[in-house]
PDB file of C-alpha atoms in Angstrom:
ATOM      1  CA  VAL A 351     147.867  41.425 155.527  1.00  0.00           C
ATOM      2  CA  ASP A 352     145.466  38.656 153.880  1.00  0.00           C
ATOM      3  CA  GLY A 353     146.905  36.194 151.240  1.00  0.00           C
ATOM      4  CA  PRO A 354     149.995  34.125 150.798  1.00  0.00           C
ATOM      5  CA  GLU A 355     152.301  36.252 152.966  1.00  0.00           C
ATOM      6  CA  LYS A 356     150.359  35.945 155.952  1.00  0.00           C
ATOM      7  CA  ALA A 357     150.293  32.180 155.550  1.00  0.00           C
ATOM      8  CA  GLY A 358     154.050  32.231 154.996  1.00  0.00           C
ATOM      9  CA  LEU A 359     153.510  31.054 151.596  1.00  0.00           C
ATOM     10  CA  SER A 360     155.005  32.267 148.093  1.00  0.00           C
ATOM     11  CA  TRP A 361     152.802  32.745 145.297  1.00  0.00           C
ATOM     12  CA  GLU A 362     154.039  29.424 143.680  1.00  0.00           C
ATOM     13  CA  GLN A 363     153.417  27.527 146.991  1.00  0.00           C
ATOM     14  CA  SER A 364     149.672  28.839 147.696  1.00  0.00           C
ATOM     15  CA  TYR A 365     146.751  28.777 145.275  1.00  0.00           C
ATOM     16  CA  LEU A 366     142.888  29.165 145.272  1.00  0.00           C
ATOM     17  CA  PRO A 367     140.387  26.702 143.752  1.00  0.00           C
ATOM     18  CA  SER A 368     140.463  27.204 139.981  1.00  0.00           C
ATOM     19  CA  PHE A 369     137.539  29.039 138.266  1.00  0.00           C
ATOM     20  CA  ASN A 370     136.734  27.768 134.830  1.00  0.00           C
ATOM     21  CA  LEU A 371     136.122  30.927 132.823  1.00  0.00           C
ATOM     22  CA  GLY A 372     135.484  29.174 129.673  1.00  0.00           C
ATOM     23  CA  GLY A 373     132.403  30.374 127.786  1.00  0.00           C
ATOM     24  CA  ILE A 374     130.454  33.475 126.922  1.00  0.00           C
ATOM     25  CA  PHE A 375     129.969  36.562 129.553  1.00  0.00           C
ATOM     26  CA  PRO A 376     127.912  39.425 128.415  1.00  0.00           C
ATOM     27  CA  PRO A 377     129.059  42.826 129.925  1.00  0.00           C
ATOM     28  CA  LEU A 378     125.579  43.830 131.045  1.00  0.00           C
ATOM     29  CA  ALA A 379     124.326  47.291 129.999  1.00  0.00           C
ATOM     30  CA  THR A 380     123.197  49.230 133.221  1.00  0.00           C
ATOM     31  CA  PRO A 381     119.550  50.280 132.673  1.00  0.00           C
ATOM     32  CA  PHE A 382     118.497  53.985 133.554  1.00  0.00           C
ATOM     33  CA  SER A 383     115.166  55.382 133.840  1.00  0.00           C
ATOM     34  CA  PRO A 384     114.132  58.368 132.077  1.00  0.00           C
ATOM     35  CA  THR A 385     115.132  60.551 134.975  1.00  0.00           C
ATOM     36  CA  GLN A 386     118.505  59.004 134.927  1.00  0.00           C
ATOM     37  CA  GLU A 387     118.339  56.625 138.030  1.00  0.00           C
ATOM     38  CA  VAL A 388     119.184  52.801 137.612  1.00  0.00           C
ATOM     39  CA  ASP A 389     116.233  50.976 136.867  1.00  0.00           C
ATOM     40  CA  TYR A 390     116.419  47.844 138.911  1.00  0.00           C
ATOM     41  CA  ALA A 391     113.009  46.520 137.597  1.00  0.00           C
ATOM     42  CA  GLN A 392     114.366  46.686 134.028  1.00  0.00           C
ATOM     43  CA  LEU A 393     117.556  45.140 135.055  1.00  0.00           C
ATOM     44  CA  GLU A 394     115.655  42.338 136.650  1.00  0.00           C
ATOM     45  CA  GLY A 395     113.593  41.720 133.296  1.00  0.00           C
ATOM     46  CA  ASN A 396     116.647  41.621 131.200  1.00  0.00           C
ATOM     47  CA  LEU A 397     118.174  38.966 133.583  1.00  0.00           C
ATOM     48  CA  ARG A 398     115.042  36.860 133.429  1.00  0.00           C
ATOM     49  CA  ARG A 399     115.513  37.043 129.429  1.00  0.00           C
ATOM     50  CA  TYR A 400     119.085  36.130 129.792  1.00  0.00           C
ATOM     51  CA  ALA A 401     118.565  33.148 131.966  1.00  0.00           C
ATOM     52  CA  SER A 402     117.488  30.990 129.056  1.00  0.00           C
ATOM     53  CA  ILE A 403     120.901  31.640 127.190  1.00  0.00           C
ATOM     54  CA  PRO A 404     123.706  29.299 128.172  1.00  0.00           C
ATOM     55  CA  PHE A 405     126.190  31.819 129.282  1.00  0.00           C
ATOM     56  CA  ARG A 406     129.106  30.892 131.682  1.00  0.00           C
ATOM     57  CA  GLY A 407     128.161  33.873 133.552  1.00  0.00           C
ATOM     58  CA  LEU A 408     127.628  37.490 133.543  1.00  0.00           C
ATOM     59  CA  VAL A 409     129.784  40.812 133.976  1.00  0.00           C
ATOM     60  CA  VAL A 410     128.108  43.636 135.709  1.00  0.00           C
ATOM     61  CA  LEU A 411     129.861  47.213 135.485  1.00  0.00           C
ATOM     62  CA  GLY A 412     132.358  46.756 132.942  1.00  0.00           C
ATOM     63  CA  SER A 413     132.660  49.385 130.180  1.00  0.00           C
ATOM     64  CA  ASN A 414     129.468  48.716 128.828  1.00  0.00           C
ATOM     65  CA  GLY A 415     127.755  49.091 132.290  1.00  0.00           C
ATOM     66  CA  GLU A 416     128.719  52.627 132.170  1.00  0.00           C
ATOM     67  CA  TYR A 417     130.480  52.054 135.558  1.00  0.00           C
ATOM     68  CA  PRO A 418     132.583  55.630 135.471  1.00  0.00           C
ATOM     69  CA  TYR A 419     128.969  57.059 135.896  1.00  0.00           C
ATOM     70  CA  LEU A 420     127.958  55.400 138.752  1.00  0.00           C
ATOM     71  CA  ALA A 421     128.434  56.198 142.421  1.00  0.00           C
ATOM     72  CA  SER A 422     130.337  53.479 144.574  1.00  0.00           C
ATOM     73  CA  HIS A 423     126.924  52.556 146.363  1.00  0.00           C
ATOM     74  CA  GLU A 424     125.279  52.246 143.079  1.00  0.00           C
ATOM     75  CA  ARG A 425     127.858  49.953 141.914  1.00  0.00           C
ATOM     76  CA  VAL A 426     127.491  47.727 144.847  1.00  0.00           C
ATOM     77  CA  GLU A 427     123.622  47.830 144.716  1.00  0.00           C
ATOM     78  CA  VAL A 428     123.848  46.607 140.983  1.00  0.00           C
ATOM     79  CA  VAL A 429     126.003  43.597 141.990  1.00  0.00           C
ATOM     80  CA  SER A 430     123.281  42.759 144.785  1.00  0.00           C
ATOM     81  CA  CYS A 431     120.413  43.078 142.522  1.00  0.00           C
ATOM     82  CA  VAL A 432     122.091  40.722 139.877  1.00  0.00           C
ATOM     83  CA  ARG A 433     123.377  38.258 142.320  1.00  0.00           C
ATOM     84  CA  ARG A 434     119.976  37.866 143.776  1.00  0.00           C
ATOM     85  CA  ALA A 435     118.467  37.028 140.304  1.00  0.00           C
ATOM     86  CA  LEU A 436     121.553  34.785 139.096  1.00  0.00           C
ATOM     87  CA  PRO A 437     121.763  30.987 139.583  1.00  0.00           C
ATOM     88  CA  ARG A 438     124.754  29.817 141.694  1.00  0.00           C
ATOM     89  CA  ASP A 439     126.094  27.998 138.956  1.00  0.00           C
ATOM     90  CA  ARG A 440     126.720  30.976 136.846  1.00  0.00           C
ATOM     91  CA  LEU A 441     129.656  33.326 137.777  1.00  0.00           C
ATOM     92  CA  LEU A 442     129.332  36.973 138.431  1.00  0.00           C
ATOM     93  CA  LEU A 443     132.240  38.955 137.574  1.00  0.00           C
ATOM     94  CA  ALA A 444     131.837  42.704 139.016  1.00  0.00           C
ATOM     95  CA  GLY A 445     133.869  45.791 137.811  1.00  0.00           C
ATOM     96  CA  SER A 446     135.593  47.060 140.859  1.00  0.00           C
ATOM     97  CA  GLY A 447     138.392  48.932 139.431  1.00  0.00           C
ATOM     98  CA  CYS A 448     139.059  52.590 140.539  1.00  0.00           C
ATOM     99  CA  GLU A 449     142.004  54.994 140.181  1.00  0.00           C
ATOM    100  CA  SER A 450     143.524  54.388 143.551  1.00  0.00           C
ATOM    101  CA  THR A 451     144.653  51.124 144.829  1.00  0.00           C
ATOM    102  CA  GLN A 452     142.898  51.735 148.002  1.00  0.00           C
ATOM    103  CA  ALA A 453     139.513  52.496 146.706  1.00  0.00           C
ATOM    104  CA  THR A 454     139.683  49.578 144.296  1.00  0.00           C
ATOM    105  CA  ILE A 455     140.537  47.330 147.391  1.00  0.00           C
ATOM    106  CA  GLU A 456     137.277  48.982 149.201  1.00  0.00           C
ATOM    107  CA  LEU A 457     135.054  48.380 146.483  1.00  0.00           C
ATOM    108  CA  THR A 458     136.154  44.886 145.663  1.00  0.00           C
ATOM    109  CA  VAL A 459     135.637  43.830 149.261  1.00  0.00           C
ATOM    110  CA  SER A 460     132.012  45.592 149.111  1.00  0.00           C
ATOM    111  CA  MET A 461     131.342  43.774 145.936  1.00  0.00           C
ATOM    112  CA  ALA A 462     132.420  40.408 147.192  1.00  0.00           C
ATOM    113  CA  GLU A 463     130.128  40.882 150.247  1.00  0.00           C
ATOM    114  CA  ALA A 464     127.257  41.726 147.585  1.00  0.00           C
ATOM    115  CA  GLY A 465     127.812  38.419 146.081  1.00  0.00           C
ATOM    116  CA  ALA A 466     130.439  38.928 143.355  1.00  0.00           C
ATOM    117  CA  ASP A 467     132.504  35.724 142.545  1.00  0.00           C
ATOM    118  CA  VAL A 468     135.265  37.614 140.623  1.00  0.00           C
ATOM    119  CA  ALA A 469     136.603  41.077 140.722  1.00  0.00           C
ATOM    120  CA  LEU A 470     137.258  42.608 137.154  1.00  0.00           C
ATOM    121  CA  VAL A 471     139.813  45.279 137.782  1.00  0.00           C
ATOM    122  CA  VAL A 472     140.528  47.745 135.066  1.00  0.00           C
ATOM    123  CA  THR A 473     143.943  49.535 134.577  1.00  0.00           C
ATOM    124  CA  PRO A 474     144.079  52.915 136.505  1.00  0.00           C
ATOM    125  CA  CYS A 475     144.823  55.430 133.641  1.00  0.00           C
ATOM    126  CA  TYR A 476     144.112  58.788 134.748  1.00  0.00           C
ATOM    127  CA  TYR A 477     147.885  59.547 135.501  1.00  0.00           C
ATOM    128  CA  ARG A 478     148.755  57.373 132.524  1.00  0.00           C
ATOM    129  CA  GLY A 479     152.317  58.508 132.080  1.00  0.00           C
ATOM    130  CA  ALA A 480     152.944  57.271 135.752  1.00  0.00           C
ATOM    131  CA  MET A 481     151.355  53.910 135.051  1.00  0.00           C
ATOM    132  CA  THR A 482     154.710  52.080 134.536  1.00  0.00           C
ATOM    133  CA  THR A 483     155.085  48.339 134.550  1.00  0.00           C
ATOM    134  CA  ALA A 484     156.243  48.492 138.236  1.00  0.00           C
ATOM    135  CA  ALA A 485     153.522  50.586 139.343  1.00  0.00           C
ATOM    136  CA  LEU A 486     150.904  48.318 137.605  1.00  0.00           C
ATOM    137  CA  ILE A 487     152.382  45.220 139.069  1.00  0.00           C
ATOM    138  CA  HIS A 488     152.414  46.696 142.652  1.00  0.00           C
ATOM    139  CA  HIS A 489     148.747  47.834 142.278  1.00  0.00           C
ATOM    140  CA  TYR A 490     147.548  44.564 141.146  1.00  0.00           C
ATOM    141  CA  THR A 491     149.372  42.801 143.542  1.00  0.00           C
ATOM    142  CA  GLU A 492     148.052  44.799 146.407  1.00  0.00           C
ATOM    143  CA  VAL A 493     144.542  44.219 145.024  1.00  0.00           C
ATOM    144  CA  GLY A 494     145.042  40.335 144.659  1.00  0.00           C
ATOM    145  CA  ASP A 495     146.356  40.177 148.140  1.00  0.00           C
ATOM    146  CA  ALA A 496     143.566  41.982 149.650  1.00  0.00           C
ATOM    147  CA  SER A 497     140.707  40.744 147.652  1.00  0.00           C
ATOM    148  CA  PRO A 498     138.607  37.941 149.248  1.00  0.00           C
ATOM    149  CA  ILE A 499     137.560  36.928 145.736  1.00  0.00           C
ATOM    150  CA  PRO A 500     139.712  35.947 142.614  1.00  0.00           C
ATOM    151  CA  VAL A 501     140.748  38.929 140.229  1.00  0.00           C
ATOM    152  CA  VAL A 502     140.651  39.219 136.453  1.00  0.00           C
ATOM    153  CA  LEU A 503     142.809  41.845 135.031  1.00  0.00           C
ATOM    154  CA  TYR A 504     141.098  44.232 132.473  1.00  0.00           C
ATOM    155  CA  SER A 505     143.125  45.910 129.673  1.00  0.00           C
ATOM    156  CA  VAL A 506     141.085  48.165 127.399  1.00  0.00           C
ATOM    157  CA  PRO A 507     143.271  50.484 125.737  1.00  0.00           C
ATOM    158  CA  ALA A 508     140.462  52.159 123.496  1.00  0.00           C
ATOM    159  CA  ASN A 509     139.070  53.701 126.660  1.00  0.00           C
ATOM    160  CA  THR A 510     142.120  53.882 128.824  1.00  0.00           C
ATOM    161  CA  GLY A 511     144.764  54.635 126.552  1.00  0.00           C
ATOM    162  CA  LEU A 512     146.798  52.035 128.325  1.00  0.00           C
ATOM    163  CA  ASP A 513     147.566  48.416 127.101  1.00  0.00           C
ATOM    164  CA  LEU A 514     148.604  46.402 130.262  1.00  0.00           C
ATOM    165  CA  PRO A 515     152.299  45.503 129.625  1.00  0.00           C
ATOM    166  CA  MET A 516     153.098  41.702 128.644  1.00  0.00           C
ATOM    167  CA  GLU A 517     155.678  41.796 131.581  1.00  0.00           C
ATOM    168  CA  ALA A 518     153.235  42.723 134.074  1.00  0.00           C
ATOM    169  CA  VAL A 519     150.720  40.172 132.799  1.00  0.00           C
ATOM    170  CA  ILE A 520     153.240  37.420 133.020  1.00  0.00           C
ATOM    171  CA  THR A 521     154.321  38.409 136.379  1.00  0.00           C
ATOM    172  CA  LEU A 522     150.785  39.023 137.819  1.00  0.00           C
ATOM    173  CA  ALA A 523     149.561  35.427 136.346  1.00  0.00           C
ATOM    174  CA  GLN A 524     151.690  33.753 138.948  1.00  0.00           C
ATOM    175  CA  HIS A 525     149.664  35.430 141.908  1.00  0.00           C
ATOM    176  CA  PRO A 526     147.603  32.732 143.289  1.00  0.00           C
ATOM    177  CA  ASN A 527     144.581  35.183 143.522  1.00  0.00           C
ATOM    178  CA  ILE A 528     144.852  36.585 139.977  1.00  0.00           C
ATOM    179  CA  ILE A 529     143.037  34.016 137.568  1.00  0.00           C
ATOM    180  CA  GLY A 530     143.065  35.989 134.129  1.00  0.00           C
ATOM    181  CA  ILE A 531     142.687  38.787 132.198  1.00  0.00           C
ATOM    182  CA  LYS A 532     140.050  40.270 129.594  1.00  0.00           C
ATOM    183  CA  ASP A 533     142.056  41.694 126.770  1.00  0.00           C
ATOM    184  CA  SER A 534     139.939  44.024 124.656  1.00  0.00           C
ATOM    185  CA  GLY A 535     142.777  45.561 122.432  1.00  0.00           C
ATOM    186  CA  GLY A 536     142.305  42.831 119.833  1.00  0.00           C
ATOM    187  CA  ASP A 537     145.987  42.074 119.028  1.00  0.00           C
ATOM    188  CA  ILE A 538     145.832  38.431 118.255  1.00  0.00           C
ATOM    189  CA  THR A 539     149.501  38.055 118.387  1.00  0.00           C
ATOM    190  CA  ARG A 540     149.592  39.468 121.921  1.00  0.00           C
ATOM    191  CA  MET A 541     146.844  37.349 123.161  1.00  0.00           C
ATOM    192  CA  GLY A 542     148.454  34.182 121.839  1.00  0.00           C
ATOM    193  CA  LEU A 543     151.729  35.021 123.473  1.00  0.00           C
ATOM    194  CA  MET A 544     149.913  35.703 126.626  1.00  0.00           C
ATOM    195  CA  VAL A 545     148.144  32.196 126.502  1.00  0.00           C
ATOM    196  CA  HIS A 546     151.783  30.745 125.800  1.00  0.00           C
ATOM    197  CA  LYS A 547     153.817  32.536 128.511  1.00  0.00           C
ATOM    198  CA  THR A 548     151.263  32.057 131.275  1.00  0.00           C
ATOM    199  CA  ARG A 549     150.596  28.342 130.338  1.00  0.00           C
ATOM    200  CA  GLN A 550     152.284  26.927 133.441  1.00  0.00           C
ATOM    201  CA  GLU A 551     149.920  29.053 135.750  1.00  0.00           C
ATOM    202  CA  ASP A 552     146.317  28.972 136.694  1.00  0.00           C
ATOM    203  CA  PHE A 553     145.278  31.867 134.554  1.00  0.00           C
ATOM    204  CA  GLN A 554     142.806  32.242 131.777  1.00  0.00           C
ATOM    205  CA  VAL A 555     142.855  34.556 128.821  1.00  0.00           C
ATOM    206  CA  LEU A 556     139.323  36.114 127.745  1.00  0.00           C
ATOM    207  CA  ALA A 557     138.428  37.912 124.619  1.00  0.00           C
ATOM    208  CA  GLY A 558     137.162  41.323 124.968  1.00  0.00           C
ATOM    209  CA  SER A 559     135.176  41.597 121.766  1.00  0.00           C
ATOM    210  CA  ALA A 560     133.073  39.256 119.582  1.00  0.00           C
ATOM    211  CA  SER A 561     134.856  40.629 116.628  1.00  0.00           C
ATOM    212  CA  PHE A 562     137.659  38.546 117.245  1.00  0.00           C
ATOM    213  CA  LEU A 563     136.263  35.768 119.531  1.00  0.00           C
ATOM    214  CA  LEU A 564     137.047  32.839 116.926  1.00  0.00           C
ATOM    215  CA  ALA A 565     140.655  34.012 116.502  1.00  0.00           C
ATOM    216  CA  SER A 566     141.000  34.136 120.107  1.00  0.00           C
ATOM    217  CA  TYR A 567     139.963  30.807 120.636  1.00  0.00           C
ATOM    218  CA  ALA A 568     142.413  29.529 117.966  1.00  0.00           C
ATOM    219  CA  VAL A 569     145.447  30.891 119.942  1.00  0.00           C
ATOM    220  CA  GLY A 570     143.921  29.538 123.236  1.00  0.00           C
ATOM    221  CA  ALA A 571     141.689  31.835 124.929  1.00  0.00           C
ATOM    222  CA  SER A 572     139.241  30.156 127.396  1.00  0.00           C
ATOM    223  CA  GLY A 573     136.087  32.496 126.802  1.00  0.00           C
ATOM    224  CA  GLY A 574     134.956  36.003 125.803  1.00  0.00           C
ATOM    225  CA  VAL A 575     133.445  38.962 127.238  1.00  0.00           C
ATOM    226  CA  CYS A 576     131.378  40.314 124.454  1.00  0.00           C
ATOM    227  CA  ALA A 577     129.176  43.513 124.156  1.00  0.00           C
ATOM    228  CA  LEU A 578     127.305  41.833 121.659  1.00  0.00           C
ATOM    229  CA  ALA A 579     126.228  39.103 123.731  1.00  0.00           C
ATOM    230  CA  ASN A 580     123.760  41.822 125.346  1.00  0.00           C
ATOM    231  CA  VAL A 581     121.959  41.566 122.016  1.00  0.00           C
ATOM    232  CA  LEU A 582     122.885  38.223 120.395  1.00  0.00           C
ATOM    233  CA  GLY A 583     123.636  35.952 123.193  1.00  0.00           C
ATOM    234  CA  ASP A 584     122.637  32.670 121.539  1.00  0.00           C
ATOM    235  CA  PRO A 585     124.709  33.199 118.250  1.00  0.00           C
ATOM    236  CA  LEU A 586     127.728  33.880 120.383  1.00  0.00           C
ATOM    237  CA  CYS A 587     127.112  30.862 122.628  1.00  0.00           C
ATOM    238  CA  GLN A 588     126.761  28.973 119.433  1.00  0.00           C
ATOM    239  CA  LEU A 589     130.170  30.353 118.004  1.00  0.00           C
ATOM    240  CA  ASP A 590     131.668  29.026 121.322  1.00  0.00           C
ATOM    241  CA  HIS A 591     130.198  25.696 120.976  1.00  0.00           C
ATOM    242  CA  LEU A 592     131.304  25.227 117.272  1.00  0.00           C
ATOM    243  CA  CYS A 593     134.933  26.344 118.347  1.00  0.00           C
ATOM    244  CA  ARG A 594     135.074  24.069 121.188  1.00  0.00           C
ATOM    245  CA  LYS A 595     133.618  21.241 118.616  1.00  0.00           C
ATOM    246  CA  GLY A 596     136.417  21.834 116.177  1.00  0.00           C
ATOM    247  CA  GLN A 597     133.723  22.799 113.512  1.00  0.00           C
ATOM    248  CA  TRP A 598     135.717  25.467 112.155  1.00  0.00           C
ATOM    249  CA  GLN A 599     133.921  26.139 109.019  1.00  0.00           C
ATOM    250  CA  GLU A 600     130.609  26.662 110.656  1.00  0.00           C
ATOM    251  CA  ALA A 601     132.344  28.773 113.373  1.00  0.00           C
ATOM    252  CA  ARG A 602     133.861  31.047 110.570  1.00  0.00           C
ATOM    253  CA  ASP A 603     130.501  31.491 108.981  1.00  0.00           C
ATOM    254  CA  LEU A 604     128.821  32.577 112.050  1.00  0.00           C
ATOM    255  CA  GLN A 605     132.033  34.850 112.987  1.00  0.00           C
ATOM    256  CA  HIS A 606     131.724  36.772 109.780  1.00  0.00           C
ATOM    257  CA  ARG A 607     128.273  37.540 110.413  1.00  0.00           C
ATOM    258  CA  LEU A 608     128.824  38.813 113.713  1.00  0.00           C
ATOM    259  CA  ILE A 609     131.793  41.270 112.947  1.00  0.00           C
ATOM    260  CA  GLU A 610     129.846  44.303 111.405  1.00  0.00           C
ATOM    261  CA  PRO A 611     127.086  44.278 114.101  1.00  0.00           C
ATOM    262  CA  ASN A 612     129.743  43.858 116.824  1.00  0.00           C
ATOM    263  CA  MET A 613     131.588  46.951 115.304  1.00  0.00           C
ATOM    264  CA  ALA A 614     128.456  48.969 115.244  1.00  0.00           C
ATOM    265  CA  VAL A 615     127.505  48.648 118.888  1.00  0.00           C
ATOM    266  CA  THR A 616     130.961  49.248 120.019  1.00  0.00           C
ATOM    267  CA  ARG A 617     133.584  51.291 118.198  1.00  0.00           C
ATOM    268  CA  ARG A 618     130.953  52.921 115.681  1.00  0.00           C
ATOM    269  CA  PHE A 619     128.080  53.895 118.016  1.00  0.00           C
ATOM    270  CA  GLY A 620     128.989  52.624 121.448  1.00  0.00           C
ATOM    271  CA  ILE A 621     126.869  52.084 124.307  1.00  0.00           C
ATOM    272  CA  PRO A 622     124.138  54.311 122.794  1.00  0.00           C
ATOM    273  CA  GLY A 623     124.090  51.889 119.964  1.00  0.00           C
ATOM    274  CA  LEU A 624     124.148  48.855 122.162  1.00  0.00           C
ATOM    275  CA  LYS A 625     121.148  50.048 123.911  1.00  0.00           C
ATOM    276  CA  LYS A 626     119.135  50.815 120.947  1.00  0.00           C
ATOM    277  CA  ALA A 627     119.705  47.477 119.364  1.00  0.00           C
ATOM    278  CA  MET A 628     118.685  45.621 122.703  1.00  0.00           C
ATOM    279  CA  GLU A 629     115.477  47.143 122.170  1.00  0.00           C
ATOM    280  CA  TRP A 630     114.913  45.424 118.946  1.00  0.00           C
ATOM    281  CA  PHE A 631     115.435  42.149 120.280  1.00  0.00           C
ATOM    282  CA  GLY A 632     113.012  42.254 123.327  1.00  0.00           C
ATOM    283  CA  TYR A 633     115.181  43.728 125.900  1.00  0.00           C
ATOM    284  CA  TYR A 634     115.330  46.965 127.875  1.00  0.00           C
ATOM    285  CA  GLY A 635     117.777  49.469 126.474  1.00  0.00           C
ATOM    286  CA  GLY A 636     116.741  52.749 127.426  1.00  0.00           C
ATOM    287  CA  PRO A 637     118.850  56.036 127.874  1.00  0.00           C
ATOM    288  CA  CYS A 638     122.256  56.210 128.812  1.00  0.00           C
ATOM    289  CA  ARG A 639     123.422  58.425 131.731  1.00  0.00           C
ATOM    290  CA  ALA A 640     124.477  62.068 130.648  1.00  0.00           C
ATOM    291  CA  PRO A 641     126.514  63.041 129.078  1.00  0.00           C
ATOM    292  CA  LEU A 642     126.284  60.140 126.659  1.00  0.00           C
ATOM    293  CA  ALA A 643     124.012  61.154 124.249  1.00  0.00           C
ATOM    294  CA  PRO A 644     121.234  59.186 122.204  1.00  0.00           C
ATOM    295  CA  LEU A 645     121.657  58.231 118.664  1.00  0.00           C
ATOM    296  CA  SER A 646     120.288  60.524 115.797  1.00  0.00           C
ATOM    297  CA  PRO A 647     117.526  59.097 113.688  1.00  0.00           C
ATOM    298  CA  ALA A 648     119.987  58.688 110.838  1.00  0.00           C
ATOM    299  CA  GLN A 649     122.424  56.627 113.096  1.00  0.00           C
ATOM    300  CA  VAL A 650     119.407  54.530 114.323  1.00  0.00           C
ATOM    301  CA  GLU A 651     118.899  53.700 110.667  1.00  0.00           C
ATOM    302  CA  GLU A 652     122.367  53.010 109.933  1.00  0.00           C
ATOM    303  CA  LEU A 653     122.633  50.566 113.095  1.00  0.00           C
ATOM    304  CA  ARG A 654     119.332  48.975 111.994  1.00  0.00           C
ATOM    305  CA  SER A 655     120.651  48.143 108.338  1.00  0.00           C
ATOM    306  CA  THR A 656     123.942  46.744 109.788  1.00  0.00           C
ATOM    307  CA  PHE A 657     121.983  44.106 111.740  1.00  0.00           C
ATOM    308  CA  SER A 658     119.611  43.484 108.894  1.00  0.00           C
ATOM    309  CA  ALA A 659     122.459  42.972 106.181  1.00  0.00           C
ATOM    310  CA  ASN A 660     123.861  40.255 108.276  1.00  0.00           C
ATOM    311  CA  GLY A 661     120.603  38.503 108.649  1.00  0.00           C
ATOM    312  CA  TRP A 662     119.664  39.177 112.366  1.00  0.00           C
ATOM    313  CA  LEU A 663     116.585  41.614 111.670  1.00  0.00           C
TER     314      LEU A 663
END
C-alpha cells in the first residue's frame, strides 16, 4: 500500500507539496472527426490558441470532454496529447473517474504516467442509492492512497444525480493527497461552508461554472473550472483578475454579461451548443460523439442571439 499508511504516518502528519489551483481552467471539449474519431490535430490547434490566454491550467476529460463516450485508451491518449502541447508551468487536471474504485485507480495511474498533474475524480453514480457517505469516503480514500498524483474531488449533481455529502468532503479534505473539490452544484451556501469547514487543511474549492464564479470567489473559492472558458477564455481570466484585485463593480458588470452565454452552453444546449459556439470564436468545435445530436438551425440561431445580446458577437 502506498501513501501515509505505508510510511507509518497519519493524514495529519504527512502531506504532499501544495498545488496552487487559483485561476481559471477550461474543461476542454474533445474534438471528433466526422467519422467520430478523436481528432488530435484539431485538439492541438485549439491548444495553440489557448496558449495565449492566461489560464492556470487545463482540464481534460471532464463532463465537457464527453469522457463517458471515450474508451480508456482514448482517455489516456488525450492526456498524452495535451501534455505534449502544454507548458510545464500550466497544470493539467485529468478526469479519471470510473464507476468502480479499482478502475478509477488503474486509470488514474495511467493518466499520471501520461503526464497529468492532478486527477479529477467524479463521484461514482450508477448505483446511486448505495453511494452512502461511508461508501464515498472509502472510495475516495482508496483512490487518494493509491494515486501517484494529487486528487481533486468532482461533484456534478446535474449529471450524476448525486451531491457529494458535506460530511464526506470535510473528512476527505484531511487526506494529504486530496487537495480540493470541483463543485458544479451552484449552491453558494454549500461552497462557502466547504471553504470554512476545510480552512485548516491544504484543500481548495473550485467553482464548476462561470455563472456563479464571482459569488464563489466572494465566499472563498480558489478558482473556476468553467465550460464557457472554451469560448470566452480571456473574459473569464479578466473576471478572475478583477475579483483578486477587489474591483467588485467591474467584476459584477462582467459577470452579468457571462451568465446567459454560460447557461446557453451548459444547461440549455449542452456540449453541442458549446462546440457550436467555439466555432464562432475561431476554435474547432465539430461534432459530438453519438448519441449526442447536433443543434437544430433554430437552436443555433437562439444560441447566437444569446451571445450577441450580451455583446460577445
